[in-house]
XYZ file of C-alpha atoms in Angstrom:
339
model
C 120.529 25.373 189.889
C 121.257 28.542 191.816
C 123.678 26.740 194.154
C 125.705 25.197 191.321
C 128.069 26.926 188.904
C 127.050 27.132 185.268
C 128.669 24.229 183.346
C 131.886 25.391 181.755
C 131.566 23.082 178.758
C 128.282 24.322 177.261
C 129.748 27.285 175.391
C 132.871 25.933 173.707
C 132.892 27.946 170.455
C 133.701 31.647 170.035
C 130.886 33.795 171.413
C 128.637 35.662 168.983
C 126.708 38.875 169.531
C 122.961 38.159 169.536
C 119.766 40.090 168.932
C 116.208 38.814 169.280
C 113.114 39.415 167.167
C 109.962 39.189 169.261
C 109.305 39.687 172.978
C 106.969 36.822 173.849
C 107.246 33.955 176.300
C 110.107 32.133 174.578
C 112.109 35.346 174.130
C 111.836 35.934 177.868
C 112.967 32.368 178.504
C 115.996 32.876 176.277
C 116.999 36.087 178.046
C 116.663 34.335 181.397
C 118.619 31.303 180.173
C 121.506 33.393 178.891
C 121.611 35.197 182.236
C 122.360 31.835 183.894
C 125.575 31.803 181.867
C 126.416 35.427 182.584
C 125.543 36.326 179.011
C 122.886 38.514 177.470
C 121.252 39.784 174.310
C 122.707 42.832 172.600
C 119.574 44.009 170.802
C 115.842 43.546 170.403
C 113.281 44.347 167.711
C 109.532 43.920 167.853
C 106.510 45.069 165.863
C 105.566 47.224 168.861
C 108.478 49.469 169.815
C 107.170 50.139 173.320
C 107.101 46.441 174.067
C 110.683 46.081 172.841
C 111.683 48.968 175.104
C 110.093 47.290 178.108
C 111.762 43.990 177.253
C 115.145 45.703 176.934
C 114.711 47.433 180.281
C 113.840 44.152 182.007
C 116.916 42.334 180.726
C 119.437 45.162 180.395
C 119.590 44.985 176.595
C 121.503 47.989 175.217
C 119.907 48.345 171.763
C 116.248 48.712 170.853
C 115.758 48.932 167.100
C 113.229 51.211 165.472
C 112.729 48.667 162.705
C 113.753 45.158 161.730
C 115.759 46.644 158.871
C 117.789 48.613 161.412
C 118.605 45.372 163.210
C 119.606 43.632 159.972
C 121.909 46.541 159.093
C 123.693 46.597 162.463
C 127.259 45.362 161.835
C 127.701 44.558 165.528
C 125.078 41.806 165.457
C 126.291 38.371 164.395
C 123.216 36.234 165.065
C 119.459 36.694 165.312
C 117.004 34.631 167.332
C 113.500 34.647 165.799
C 110.673 34.038 168.298
C 107.561 35.313 166.517
C 104.527 33.207 165.404
C 105.219 30.423 162.879
C 103.614 32.188 159.945
C 105.887 35.242 160.253
C 109.167 33.331 160.354
C 109.871 33.345 156.628
C 109.572 37.146 156.505
C 112.260 37.580 159.158
C 114.376 34.735 157.816
C 114.531 36.460 154.454
C 115.637 39.743 155.980
C 118.160 38.375 158.473
C 119.779 35.763 156.214
C 120.073 38.147 153.272
C 121.791 40.605 155.610
C 124.417 38.006 156.453
C 123.194 37.164 159.936
C 123.274 33.671 161.378
C 119.778 32.672 162.514
C 118.327 30.499 165.246
C 114.611 30.224 164.526
C 111.925 28.940 166.858
C 109.787 25.956 165.961
C 108.113 25.411 163.669
C 110.957 26.931 161.684
C 108.656 27.654 158.708
C 105.094 26.894 157.649
C 106.057 24.286 155.082
C 108.849 22.618 153.172
C 108.875 25.173 150.348
C 109.583 28.001 152.798
C 112.329 26.020 154.508
C 113.947 25.210 151.171
C 113.937 28.919 150.351
C 115.469 29.808 153.714
C 118.178 27.163 153.389
C 119.114 28.466 149.950
C 119.348 32.004 151.335
C 121.649 30.773 154.100
C 123.870 28.984 151.562
C 123.963 31.979 149.238
C 125.002 34.360 152.009
C 127.357 31.983 153.796
C 125.567 31.920 157.131
C 124.185 29.269 159.469
C 120.473 28.614 159.822
C 119.389 26.483 162.775
C 116.062 25.129 164.002
C 115.455 25.827 167.699
C 113.333 22.725 168.383
C 114.786 21.815 171.775
C 115.024 18.068 171.110
C 117.678 18.748 168.472
C 119.903 20.328 171.107
C 119.489 18.453 174.396
C 122.682 16.562 175.388
C 120.654 13.528 176.483
C 119.755 12.752 172.883
C 123.356 13.152 171.708
C 124.396 10.518 174.238
C 121.567 8.140 173.318
C 122.248 8.576 169.613
C 125.965 7.932 170.195
C 125.204 4.663 171.936
C 122.664 3.705 169.267
C 125.197 4.385 166.502
C 127.839 2.311 168.294
C 125.427 -0.631 168.415
C 124.736 -0.742 172.147
C 120.997 -1.058 171.627
C 120.853 -3.219 168.498
C 118.694 -2.327 165.523
C 116.070 0.403 165.875
C 112.545 -0.820 165.140
C 109.780 1.416 166.452
C 109.027 4.787 168.037
C 105.758 5.365 169.904
C 105.294 9.020 170.718
C 102.475 10.925 172.461
C 101.930 14.621 173.051
C 98.657 16.090 174.266
C 97.829 19.535 175.607
C 94.476 20.765 176.829
C 93.679 24.114 175.237
C 90.157 25.298 176.036
C 87.928 26.122 173.103
C 86.533 29.360 174.548
C 88.225 31.918 172.326
C 89.125 30.201 169.072
C 91.063 33.265 167.921
C 93.964 32.306 170.203
C 97.120 31.073 168.517
C 96.403 27.381 169.087
C 93.226 27.301 166.982
C 93.632 30.353 164.765
C 94.704 29.605 161.166
C 95.801 33.229 160.764
C 98.427 32.477 163.427
C 99.354 29.079 161.939
C 97.485 27.256 164.684
C 96.966 23.523 165.061
C 98.610 20.650 166.860
C 101.039 19.694 164.103
C 103.202 22.823 164.011
C 102.866 23.477 167.735
C 103.520 20.047 169.268
C 103.800 17.572 166.390
C 107.208 18.979 165.539
C 108.522 17.641 168.857
C 107.012 14.188 168.409
C 108.329 13.773 164.871
C 111.760 15.134 165.753
C 112.487 12.664 168.534
C 111.496 9.754 166.305
C 113.480 11.026 163.315
C 116.612 11.400 165.449
C 116.748 7.618 165.843
C 115.448 6.536 162.448
C 117.962 5.542 159.817
C 116.247 7.594 157.104
C 113.291 9.878 156.572
C 109.943 8.049 156.407
C 108.525 7.823 152.909
C 105.161 6.290 153.841
C 102.597 8.076 156.001
C 99.025 7.069 156.902
C 96.864 9.157 159.200
C 93.538 10.320 160.578
C 92.848 13.774 161.993
C 90.002 15.725 163.534
C 89.904 19.405 162.649
C 88.572 22.187 164.838
C 85.799 24.465 163.625
C 88.485 26.910 162.504
C 89.982 24.355 160.129
C 93.247 23.547 161.899
C 94.234 20.085 163.131
C 93.149 19.442 166.691
C 93.702 15.712 167.273
C 95.485 13.188 165.091
C 96.976 9.741 164.894
C 99.492 8.758 162.252
C 102.020 6.089 161.359
C 105.210 6.528 159.362
C 107.573 3.993 157.801
C 110.941 4.442 156.147
C 112.865 2.321 153.631
C 114.426 0.305 156.455
C 110.998 -0.661 157.800
C 111.344 1.440 160.949
C 107.953 2.613 162.194
C 106.822 5.716 164.012
C 103.414 5.729 165.724
C 102.172 9.116 166.908
C 99.202 10.647 168.707
C 98.684 14.387 169.111
C 95.943 16.466 170.670
C 95.263 20.075 171.573
C 92.093 19.144 173.412
C 93.130 16.175 175.538
C 95.962 15.975 178.016
C 98.451 13.210 177.241
C 101.892 12.461 178.658
C 104.790 13.785 176.630
C 106.192 10.280 176.376
C 108.397 8.639 173.783
C 109.239 4.940 173.732
C 112.094 4.046 171.388
C 112.280 0.303 170.735
C 115.446 -1.516 169.690
C 116.371 -5.215 169.503
C 118.237 -5.171 172.816
C 116.140 -2.692 174.792
C 113.549 0.022 174.793
C 114.182 3.578 175.934
C 111.461 5.586 177.657
C 111.725 9.361 177.731
C 109.143 11.434 179.586
C 108.694 15.185 179.070
C 110.909 14.669 176.051
C 110.969 18.188 174.543
C 113.591 19.276 177.117
C 114.468 15.940 178.682
C 117.657 15.432 180.653
C 116.974 11.823 181.711
C 115.775 8.581 180.172
C 115.304 5.000 181.290
C 116.590 2.017 179.333
C 114.854 -1.336 179.884
C 117.031 -4.190 178.662
C 115.363 -7.041 176.789
C 117.427 -9.989 178.058
C 116.711 -9.568 181.778
C 114.398 -6.564 182.172
C 116.849 -4.563 184.248
C 116.562 -0.790 184.130
C 119.308 1.739 183.485
C 118.830 5.442 184.101
C 120.696 7.837 181.831
C 121.054 11.440 182.992
C 122.811 13.933 180.714
C 122.548 17.727 180.571
C 120.145 19.982 182.460
C 116.576 20.833 181.449
C 117.047 24.369 182.794
C 119.769 25.046 180.206
C 117.730 23.919 177.183
C 117.893 27.260 175.384
C 121.569 27.712 176.207
C 122.294 24.485 174.326
C 120.563 25.974 171.271
C 122.754 29.076 171.329
C 125.856 26.967 171.921
C 125.041 24.703 168.978
C 124.582 27.562 166.550
C 127.877 29.078 167.684
C 129.532 25.669 167.255
C 128.098 25.350 163.736
C 129.413 28.803 162.853
C 132.825 27.687 164.132
C 132.755 24.709 161.746
C 131.057 21.877 163.640
C 129.510 19.867 160.810
C 127.419 17.698 163.153
C 125.690 20.743 164.610
C 125.215 22.307 161.174
C 123.669 19.013 160.018
C 120.826 19.312 162.524
C 118.963 21.279 159.882
C 118.748 18.140 157.738
C 116.733 16.455 160.503
C 114.522 19.545 160.735
C 113.953 19.468 156.978
C 112.823 15.836 157.115
C 110.392 16.664 159.914
C 109.050 19.639 157.978
C 108.525 17.435 154.924
C 106.365 15.020 156.942
C 104.392 17.817 158.616
C 103.734 19.468 155.264
C 102.550 16.172 153.775
C 100.237 15.419 156.707
C 98.611 18.847 156.617
C 98.044 18.458 152.889
C 96.380 15.089 153.503
C 94.075 16.700 156.070
C 93.315 19.813 154.032
C 94.841 22.144 156.619
C 95.923 25.173 154.610
C 97.032 28.478 156.093
C 96.124 31.860 154.529
C 99.728 32.427 153.379
C 99.588 29.148 151.456
C 96.474 30.131 149.497
C 98.208 32.961 147.658
């Protein structure tokens, strides 16, 4: 990437002034991604002020806030990127949205559907944009594939088969992957990707769900298999695991072809295998390295009036509804949900 200029067409809408909440891995990735475009964050807030200071020094961020309330009150900040653990998102969503800030929130955007409904209502009430940062919603490859699907190139959609497996050692079960106090479990961490890619190509949200899951000793979902079906009869077949490595592979089956996407969370290429003669077509759109830039660009586009980008939250809401239902079926309940 270093030897090629940053694509001029990624940021098409008026630029907003951004601050970030949290200083973890994904916040660092965002700062690095924006630097590719010659952009940067204007402010940072974190529970630990010293860590926010260090983060600001690393990336040349001019403002370090003493509190989250100070960030919310800053009239110079237009948009906030929330990067903290899943179970803290609703707290920051409430503060930022009520303060009139647009928000890009990391996956899983909330713990459950009730929290997301609350956040969406706050965004509507205060006239701001709320966007889910699940990368699949923003990668240009999927816009191109969805365009072709909508135009009928592939025929009717029938089936999605989606895998995602990570190997997270048991050792310390207090880490975020297995810890219910940090909203651990495969569903919110990796299931959100699997369900999102399938939902992007389904005509409607699945109403039927059947599943099996194995829970870890801490009570969160570790490995699962589930099948979904919507009113049109389109099926999704999923397997997830935090304790077995699997390829991040999605196979999207249509009448005229199937589409295989590997490493789909930030994919920039896919292969189409055509039914009538078996020939293969490679589709390459976008750049994996710019995944987080596409997220920022889409929120800015939504703020500028792009209804398609604003509508991405409807997909996220459908995914959250399925995840909430599956966890209820498995008895996976987080401390915040027991109140």
